[in-house]
Rosetta silent file (secondary structure, phi, psi, omega in degrees, C-alpha in Angstrom):
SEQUENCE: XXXXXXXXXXXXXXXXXXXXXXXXXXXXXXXXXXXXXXXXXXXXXXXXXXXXXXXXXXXXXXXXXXXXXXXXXXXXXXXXXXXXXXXXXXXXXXXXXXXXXXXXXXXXXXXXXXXXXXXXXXXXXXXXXXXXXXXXXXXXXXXXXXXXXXXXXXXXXXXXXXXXXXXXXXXXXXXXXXXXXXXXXX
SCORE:     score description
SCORE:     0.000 S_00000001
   1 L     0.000   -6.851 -171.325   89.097  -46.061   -1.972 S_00000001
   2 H  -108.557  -44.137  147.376   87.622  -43.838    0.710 S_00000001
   3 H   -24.348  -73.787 -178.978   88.290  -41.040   -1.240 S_00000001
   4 H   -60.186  -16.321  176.632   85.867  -42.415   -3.596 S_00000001
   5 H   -72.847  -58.743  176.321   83.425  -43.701   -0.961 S_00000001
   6 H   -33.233  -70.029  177.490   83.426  -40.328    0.458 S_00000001
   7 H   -47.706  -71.800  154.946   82.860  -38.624   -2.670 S_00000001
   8 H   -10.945  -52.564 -157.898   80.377  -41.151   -3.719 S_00000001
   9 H   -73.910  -43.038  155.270   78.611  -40.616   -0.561 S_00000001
  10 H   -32.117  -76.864  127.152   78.363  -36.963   -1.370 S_00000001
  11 H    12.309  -80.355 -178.307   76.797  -37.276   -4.630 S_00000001
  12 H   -59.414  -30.901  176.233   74.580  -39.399   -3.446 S_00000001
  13 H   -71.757  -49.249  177.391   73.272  -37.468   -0.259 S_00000001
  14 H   -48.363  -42.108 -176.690   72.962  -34.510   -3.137 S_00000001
  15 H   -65.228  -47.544  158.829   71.132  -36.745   -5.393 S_00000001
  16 H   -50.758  -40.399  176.512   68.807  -37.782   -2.661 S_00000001
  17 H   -60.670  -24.097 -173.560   68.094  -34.019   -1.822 S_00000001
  18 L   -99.630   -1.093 -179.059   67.044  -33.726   -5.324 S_00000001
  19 L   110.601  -76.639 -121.820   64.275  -36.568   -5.773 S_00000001
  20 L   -70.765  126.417  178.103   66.845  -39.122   -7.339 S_00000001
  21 L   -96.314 -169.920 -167.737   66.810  -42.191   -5.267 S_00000001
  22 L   172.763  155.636  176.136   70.256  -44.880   -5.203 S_00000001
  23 L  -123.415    6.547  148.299   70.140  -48.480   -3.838 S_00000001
  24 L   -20.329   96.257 -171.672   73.613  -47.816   -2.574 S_00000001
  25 H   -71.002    3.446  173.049   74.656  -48.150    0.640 S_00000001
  26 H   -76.622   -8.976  150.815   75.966  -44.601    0.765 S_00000001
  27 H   -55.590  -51.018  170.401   72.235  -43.515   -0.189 S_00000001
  28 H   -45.838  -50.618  176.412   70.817  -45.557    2.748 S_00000001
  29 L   -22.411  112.202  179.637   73.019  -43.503    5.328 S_00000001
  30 L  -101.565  104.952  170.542   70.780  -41.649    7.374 S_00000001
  31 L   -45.878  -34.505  179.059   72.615  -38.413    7.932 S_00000001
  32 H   -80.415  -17.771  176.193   70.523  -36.901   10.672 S_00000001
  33 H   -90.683   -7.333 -169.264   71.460  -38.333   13.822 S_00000001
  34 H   -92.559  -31.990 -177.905   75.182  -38.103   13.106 S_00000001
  35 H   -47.325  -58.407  173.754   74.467  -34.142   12.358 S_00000001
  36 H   -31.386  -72.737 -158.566   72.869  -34.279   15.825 S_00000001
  37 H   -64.682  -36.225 -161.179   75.648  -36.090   17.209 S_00000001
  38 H   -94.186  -14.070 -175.476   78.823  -34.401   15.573 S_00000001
  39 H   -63.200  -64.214 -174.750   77.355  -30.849   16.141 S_00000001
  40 H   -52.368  -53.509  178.417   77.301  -31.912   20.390 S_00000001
  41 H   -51.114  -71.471  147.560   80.779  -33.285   19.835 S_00000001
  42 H   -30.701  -11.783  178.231   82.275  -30.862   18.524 S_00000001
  43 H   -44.123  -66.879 -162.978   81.232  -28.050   20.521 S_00000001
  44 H   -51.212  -62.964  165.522   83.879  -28.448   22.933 S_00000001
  45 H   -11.766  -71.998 -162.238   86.439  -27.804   20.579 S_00000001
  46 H   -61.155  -46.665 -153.600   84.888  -24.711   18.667 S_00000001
  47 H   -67.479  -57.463 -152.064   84.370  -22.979   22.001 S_00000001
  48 H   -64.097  -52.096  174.269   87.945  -23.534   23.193 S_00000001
  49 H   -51.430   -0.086  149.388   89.800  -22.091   19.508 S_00000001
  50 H   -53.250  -83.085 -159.471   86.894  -19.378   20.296 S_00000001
  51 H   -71.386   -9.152  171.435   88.340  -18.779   23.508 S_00000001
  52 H   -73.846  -70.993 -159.053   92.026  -18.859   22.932 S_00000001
  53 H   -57.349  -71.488  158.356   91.600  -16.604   19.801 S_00000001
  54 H   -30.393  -52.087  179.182   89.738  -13.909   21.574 S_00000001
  55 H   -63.300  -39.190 -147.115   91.756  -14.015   24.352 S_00000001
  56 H   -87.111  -38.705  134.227   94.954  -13.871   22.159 S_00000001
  57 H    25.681  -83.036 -177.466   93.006  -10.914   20.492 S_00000001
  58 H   -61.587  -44.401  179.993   92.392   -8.912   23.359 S_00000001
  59 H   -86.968  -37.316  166.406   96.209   -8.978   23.596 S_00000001
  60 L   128.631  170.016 -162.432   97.055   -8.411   20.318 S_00000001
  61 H   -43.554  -58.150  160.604   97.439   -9.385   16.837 S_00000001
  62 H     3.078  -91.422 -177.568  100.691  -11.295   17.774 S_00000001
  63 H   -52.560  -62.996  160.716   99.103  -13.348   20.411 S_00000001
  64 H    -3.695  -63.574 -175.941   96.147  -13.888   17.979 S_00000001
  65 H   -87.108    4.937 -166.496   98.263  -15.759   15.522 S_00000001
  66 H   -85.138  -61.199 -178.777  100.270  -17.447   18.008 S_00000001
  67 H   -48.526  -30.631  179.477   96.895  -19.010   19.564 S_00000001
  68 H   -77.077  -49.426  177.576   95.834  -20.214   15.804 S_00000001
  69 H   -70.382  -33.132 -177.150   99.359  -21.765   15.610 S_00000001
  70 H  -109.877  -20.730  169.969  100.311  -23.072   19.044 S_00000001
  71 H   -83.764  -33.172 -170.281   97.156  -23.249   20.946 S_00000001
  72 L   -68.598  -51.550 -164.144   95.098  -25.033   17.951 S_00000001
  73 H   -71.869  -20.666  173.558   96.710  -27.776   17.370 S_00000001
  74 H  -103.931   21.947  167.012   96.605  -29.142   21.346 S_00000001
  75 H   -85.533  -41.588  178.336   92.874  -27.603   21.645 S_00000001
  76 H   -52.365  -52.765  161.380   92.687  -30.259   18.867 S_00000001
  77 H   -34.065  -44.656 -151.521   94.562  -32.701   20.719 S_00000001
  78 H   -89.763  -83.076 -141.805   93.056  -32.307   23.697 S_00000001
  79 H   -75.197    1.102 -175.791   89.452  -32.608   22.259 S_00000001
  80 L   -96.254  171.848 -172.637   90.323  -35.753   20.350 S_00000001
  81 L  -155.953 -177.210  166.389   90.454  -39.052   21.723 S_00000001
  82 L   -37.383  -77.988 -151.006   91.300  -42.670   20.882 S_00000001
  83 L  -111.098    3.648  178.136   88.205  -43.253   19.154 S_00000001
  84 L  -137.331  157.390 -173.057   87.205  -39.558   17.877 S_00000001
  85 L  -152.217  131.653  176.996   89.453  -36.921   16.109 S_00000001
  86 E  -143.714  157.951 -154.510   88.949  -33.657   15.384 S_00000001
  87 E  -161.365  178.500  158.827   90.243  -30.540   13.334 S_00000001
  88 E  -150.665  172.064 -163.812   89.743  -28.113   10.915 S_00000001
  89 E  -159.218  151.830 -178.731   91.119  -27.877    7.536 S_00000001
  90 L  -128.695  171.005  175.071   90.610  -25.244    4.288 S_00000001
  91 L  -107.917   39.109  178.418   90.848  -25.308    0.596 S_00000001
  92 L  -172.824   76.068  172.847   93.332  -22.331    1.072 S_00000001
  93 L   -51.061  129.781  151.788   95.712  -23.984    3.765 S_00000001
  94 L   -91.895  -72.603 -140.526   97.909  -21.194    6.281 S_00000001
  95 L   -76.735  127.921  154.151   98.870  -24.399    8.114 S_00000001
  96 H   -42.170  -44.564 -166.553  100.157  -27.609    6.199 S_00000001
  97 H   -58.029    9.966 -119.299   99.515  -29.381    8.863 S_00000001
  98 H  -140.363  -10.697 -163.702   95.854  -28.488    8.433 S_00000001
  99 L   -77.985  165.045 -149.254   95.535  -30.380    4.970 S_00000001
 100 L   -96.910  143.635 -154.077   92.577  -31.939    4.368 S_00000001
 101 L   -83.331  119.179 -155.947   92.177  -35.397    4.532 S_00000001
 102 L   -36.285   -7.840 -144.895   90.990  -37.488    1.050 S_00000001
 103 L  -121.208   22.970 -159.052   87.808  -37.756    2.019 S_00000001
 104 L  -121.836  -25.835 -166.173   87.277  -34.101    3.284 S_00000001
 105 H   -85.503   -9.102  176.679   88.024  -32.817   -0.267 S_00000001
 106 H   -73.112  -23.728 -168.791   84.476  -32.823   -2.378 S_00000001
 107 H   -79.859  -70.601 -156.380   82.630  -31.231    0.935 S_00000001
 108 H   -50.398  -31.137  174.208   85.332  -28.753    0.986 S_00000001
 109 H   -87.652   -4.369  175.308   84.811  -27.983   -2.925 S_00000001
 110 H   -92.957    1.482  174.711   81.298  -28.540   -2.669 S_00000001
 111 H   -90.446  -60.395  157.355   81.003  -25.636    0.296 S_00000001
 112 H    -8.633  -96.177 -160.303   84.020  -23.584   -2.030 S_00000001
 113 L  -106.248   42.991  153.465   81.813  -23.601   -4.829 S_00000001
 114 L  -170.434  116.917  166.341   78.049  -23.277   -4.302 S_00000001
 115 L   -40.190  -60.397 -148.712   76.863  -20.512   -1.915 S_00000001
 116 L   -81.052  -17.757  158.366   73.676  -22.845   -1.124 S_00000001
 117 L   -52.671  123.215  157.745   76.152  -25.797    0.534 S_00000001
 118 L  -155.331   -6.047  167.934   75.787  -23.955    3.995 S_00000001
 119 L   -94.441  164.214  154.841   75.138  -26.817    6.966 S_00000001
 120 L   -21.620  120.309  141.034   76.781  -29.453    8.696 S_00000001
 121 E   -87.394  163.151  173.878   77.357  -33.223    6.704 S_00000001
 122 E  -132.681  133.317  114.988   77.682  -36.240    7.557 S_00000001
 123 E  -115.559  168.494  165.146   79.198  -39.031    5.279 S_00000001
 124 E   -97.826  166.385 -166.608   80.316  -42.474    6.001 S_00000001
 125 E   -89.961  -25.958 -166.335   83.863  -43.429    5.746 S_00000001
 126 E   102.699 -152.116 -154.412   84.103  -47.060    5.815 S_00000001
 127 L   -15.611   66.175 -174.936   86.064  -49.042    8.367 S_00000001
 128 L    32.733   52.130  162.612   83.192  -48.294   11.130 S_00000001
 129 E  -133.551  156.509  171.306   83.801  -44.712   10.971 S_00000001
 130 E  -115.743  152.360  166.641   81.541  -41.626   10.158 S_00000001
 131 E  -103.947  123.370  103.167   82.844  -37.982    9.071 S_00000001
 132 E   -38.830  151.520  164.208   81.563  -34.787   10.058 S_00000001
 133 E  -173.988  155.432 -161.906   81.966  -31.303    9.352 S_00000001
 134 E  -124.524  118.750  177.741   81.027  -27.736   10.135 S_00000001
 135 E   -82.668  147.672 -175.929   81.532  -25.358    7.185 S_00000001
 136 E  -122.728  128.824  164.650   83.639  -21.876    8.943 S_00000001
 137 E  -112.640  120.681 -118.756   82.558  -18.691    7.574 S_00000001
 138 L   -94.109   98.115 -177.755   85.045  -15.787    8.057 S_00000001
 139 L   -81.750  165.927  179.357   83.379  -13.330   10.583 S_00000001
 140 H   -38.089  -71.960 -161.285   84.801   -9.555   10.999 S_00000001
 141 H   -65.073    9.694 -176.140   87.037   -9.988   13.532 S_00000001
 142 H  -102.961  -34.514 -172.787   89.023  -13.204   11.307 S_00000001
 143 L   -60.794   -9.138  164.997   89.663  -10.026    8.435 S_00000001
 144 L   -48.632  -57.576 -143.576   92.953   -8.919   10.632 S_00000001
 145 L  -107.709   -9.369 -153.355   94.536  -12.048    9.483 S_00000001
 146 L  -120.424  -16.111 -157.862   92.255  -13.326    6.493 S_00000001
 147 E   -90.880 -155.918 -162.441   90.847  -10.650    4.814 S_00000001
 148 L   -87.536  -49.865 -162.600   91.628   -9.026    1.130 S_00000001
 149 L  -125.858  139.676 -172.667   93.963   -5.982    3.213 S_00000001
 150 L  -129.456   98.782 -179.692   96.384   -7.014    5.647 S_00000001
 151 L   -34.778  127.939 -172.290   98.562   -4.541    7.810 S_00000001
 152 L   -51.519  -10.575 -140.740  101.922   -4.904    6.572 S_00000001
 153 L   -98.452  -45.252  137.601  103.126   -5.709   10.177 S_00000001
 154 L   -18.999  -29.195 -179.803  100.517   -8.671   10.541 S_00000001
 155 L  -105.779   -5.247 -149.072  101.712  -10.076    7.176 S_00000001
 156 L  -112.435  -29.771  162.697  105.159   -9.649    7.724 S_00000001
 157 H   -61.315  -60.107 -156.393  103.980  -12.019   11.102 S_00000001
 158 H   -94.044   -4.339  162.772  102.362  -14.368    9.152 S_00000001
 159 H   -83.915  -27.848  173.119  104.962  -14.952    6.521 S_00000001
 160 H   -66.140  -25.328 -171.843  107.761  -15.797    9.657 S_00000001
 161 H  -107.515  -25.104  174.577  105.166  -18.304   10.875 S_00000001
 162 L  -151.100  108.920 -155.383  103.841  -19.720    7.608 S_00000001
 163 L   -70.199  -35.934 -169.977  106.230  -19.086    4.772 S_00000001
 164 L  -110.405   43.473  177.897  103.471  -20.859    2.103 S_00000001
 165 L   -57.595  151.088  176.050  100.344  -19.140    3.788 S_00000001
 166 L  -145.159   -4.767 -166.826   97.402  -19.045    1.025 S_00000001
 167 L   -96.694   57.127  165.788   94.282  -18.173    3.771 S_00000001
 168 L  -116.338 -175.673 -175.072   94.331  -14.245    2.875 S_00000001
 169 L    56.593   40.329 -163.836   91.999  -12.675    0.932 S_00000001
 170 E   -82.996  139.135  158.460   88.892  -13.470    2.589 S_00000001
 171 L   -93.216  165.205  145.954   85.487  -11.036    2.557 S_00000001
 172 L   -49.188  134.499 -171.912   83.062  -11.078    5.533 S_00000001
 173 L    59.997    2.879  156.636   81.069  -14.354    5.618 S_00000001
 174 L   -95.163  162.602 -152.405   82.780  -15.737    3.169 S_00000001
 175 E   -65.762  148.965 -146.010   83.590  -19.624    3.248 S_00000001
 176 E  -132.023  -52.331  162.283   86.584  -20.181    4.873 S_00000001
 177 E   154.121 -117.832 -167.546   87.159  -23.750    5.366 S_00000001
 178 E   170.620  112.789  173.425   85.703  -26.382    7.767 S_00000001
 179 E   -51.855  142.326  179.568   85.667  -28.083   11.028 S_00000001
 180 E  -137.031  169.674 -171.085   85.878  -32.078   10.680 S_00000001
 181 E  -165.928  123.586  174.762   85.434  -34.565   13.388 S_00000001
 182 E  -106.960  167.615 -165.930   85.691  -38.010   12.522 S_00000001
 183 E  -152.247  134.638 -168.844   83.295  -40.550   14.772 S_00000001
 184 E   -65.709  160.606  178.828   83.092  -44.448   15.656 S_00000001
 185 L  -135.868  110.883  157.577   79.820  -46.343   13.809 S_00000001
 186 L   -47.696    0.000    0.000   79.421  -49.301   15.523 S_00000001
């Protein structure tokens, strides 16, 4: 069912963007303060897989994927709490653990498949929660690990750490997948 709310809600936010009006309460959802809000939230987060990834970088490819595998998931921890949770997730999973949640999957095919999908959403979820998300677009320095040519020695890494990897074959600035943050609604 949230799947479908979700989805729904999506639709409906499009459908508003277009002139089309809904009496619905996933039309009513006013979207802008939760942009506001999950953008600020989220922050912390982005910067620290920022700063692990650089650092691990800096150090070398190795260390690079070791910080997306071992670092991510307790920068996630760490930035999540009791009553907010946060992640990131793709529609071309390295990590299982990474898969996207039902109500994460129309924004991820609606960023996937239309170039012009290119900001933050907001929908609501239902049980006095709202979803966020931050579409990730594959910058230079992500083509070591992501892009369409991969150094055999780097792939030969990333098949020992994630035997059913699918996130290769990436261009620059192309979409990539997508921070989510879920958030209480009183």
């Amino acid at each position: 069912m949230k799947f479908y709310s979700a989805a729904v809600a999506v639709i409906a936010v499009s459908l508003g963007a277009s002139g089309c009006r809904s009496t619905s309460p996933e039309a009513q959802f006013d979207e802008a303060p939760w942009l506001e809000r999950g953008k600020t939230e989220l922050m912390p987060f982005k910067k620290g897989l920022m700063g692990a990834l650089k650092e691990g970088l800096a150090t070398g490819t190795d260390e690079a994927i070791a910080a997306c595998q071992l670092q991510a998931p307790k920068i996630a921890a760490d930035a999540s709490s009791e009553a907010v949770a946060v992640g990131r997730t793709s529609h071309k999973l390295r990590n299982p653990g990474n898969a996207p949640k039902d109500w994460m999957v129309p924004l991820l095919k609606a960023y996937a498949g239309n170039h012009s999908v290119a900001g933050p959403r907001a929908v609501p979820l239902g049980d006095h929660k709202v979803g966020y998300v931050e579409p990730i677009y594959l910058k230079p320095m992500c083509l070591t690990c992501h892009g369409e040519t991969i150094a055999p020695s780097v792939a030969s890494r990333l098949a020992k750490s994630y035997p059913a990897d699918r996130a290769t074959g990436f261009k620059d600035g192309e979409f990539r997948g997508m921070f989510w943050m879920t958030l209480p609604n009183p």
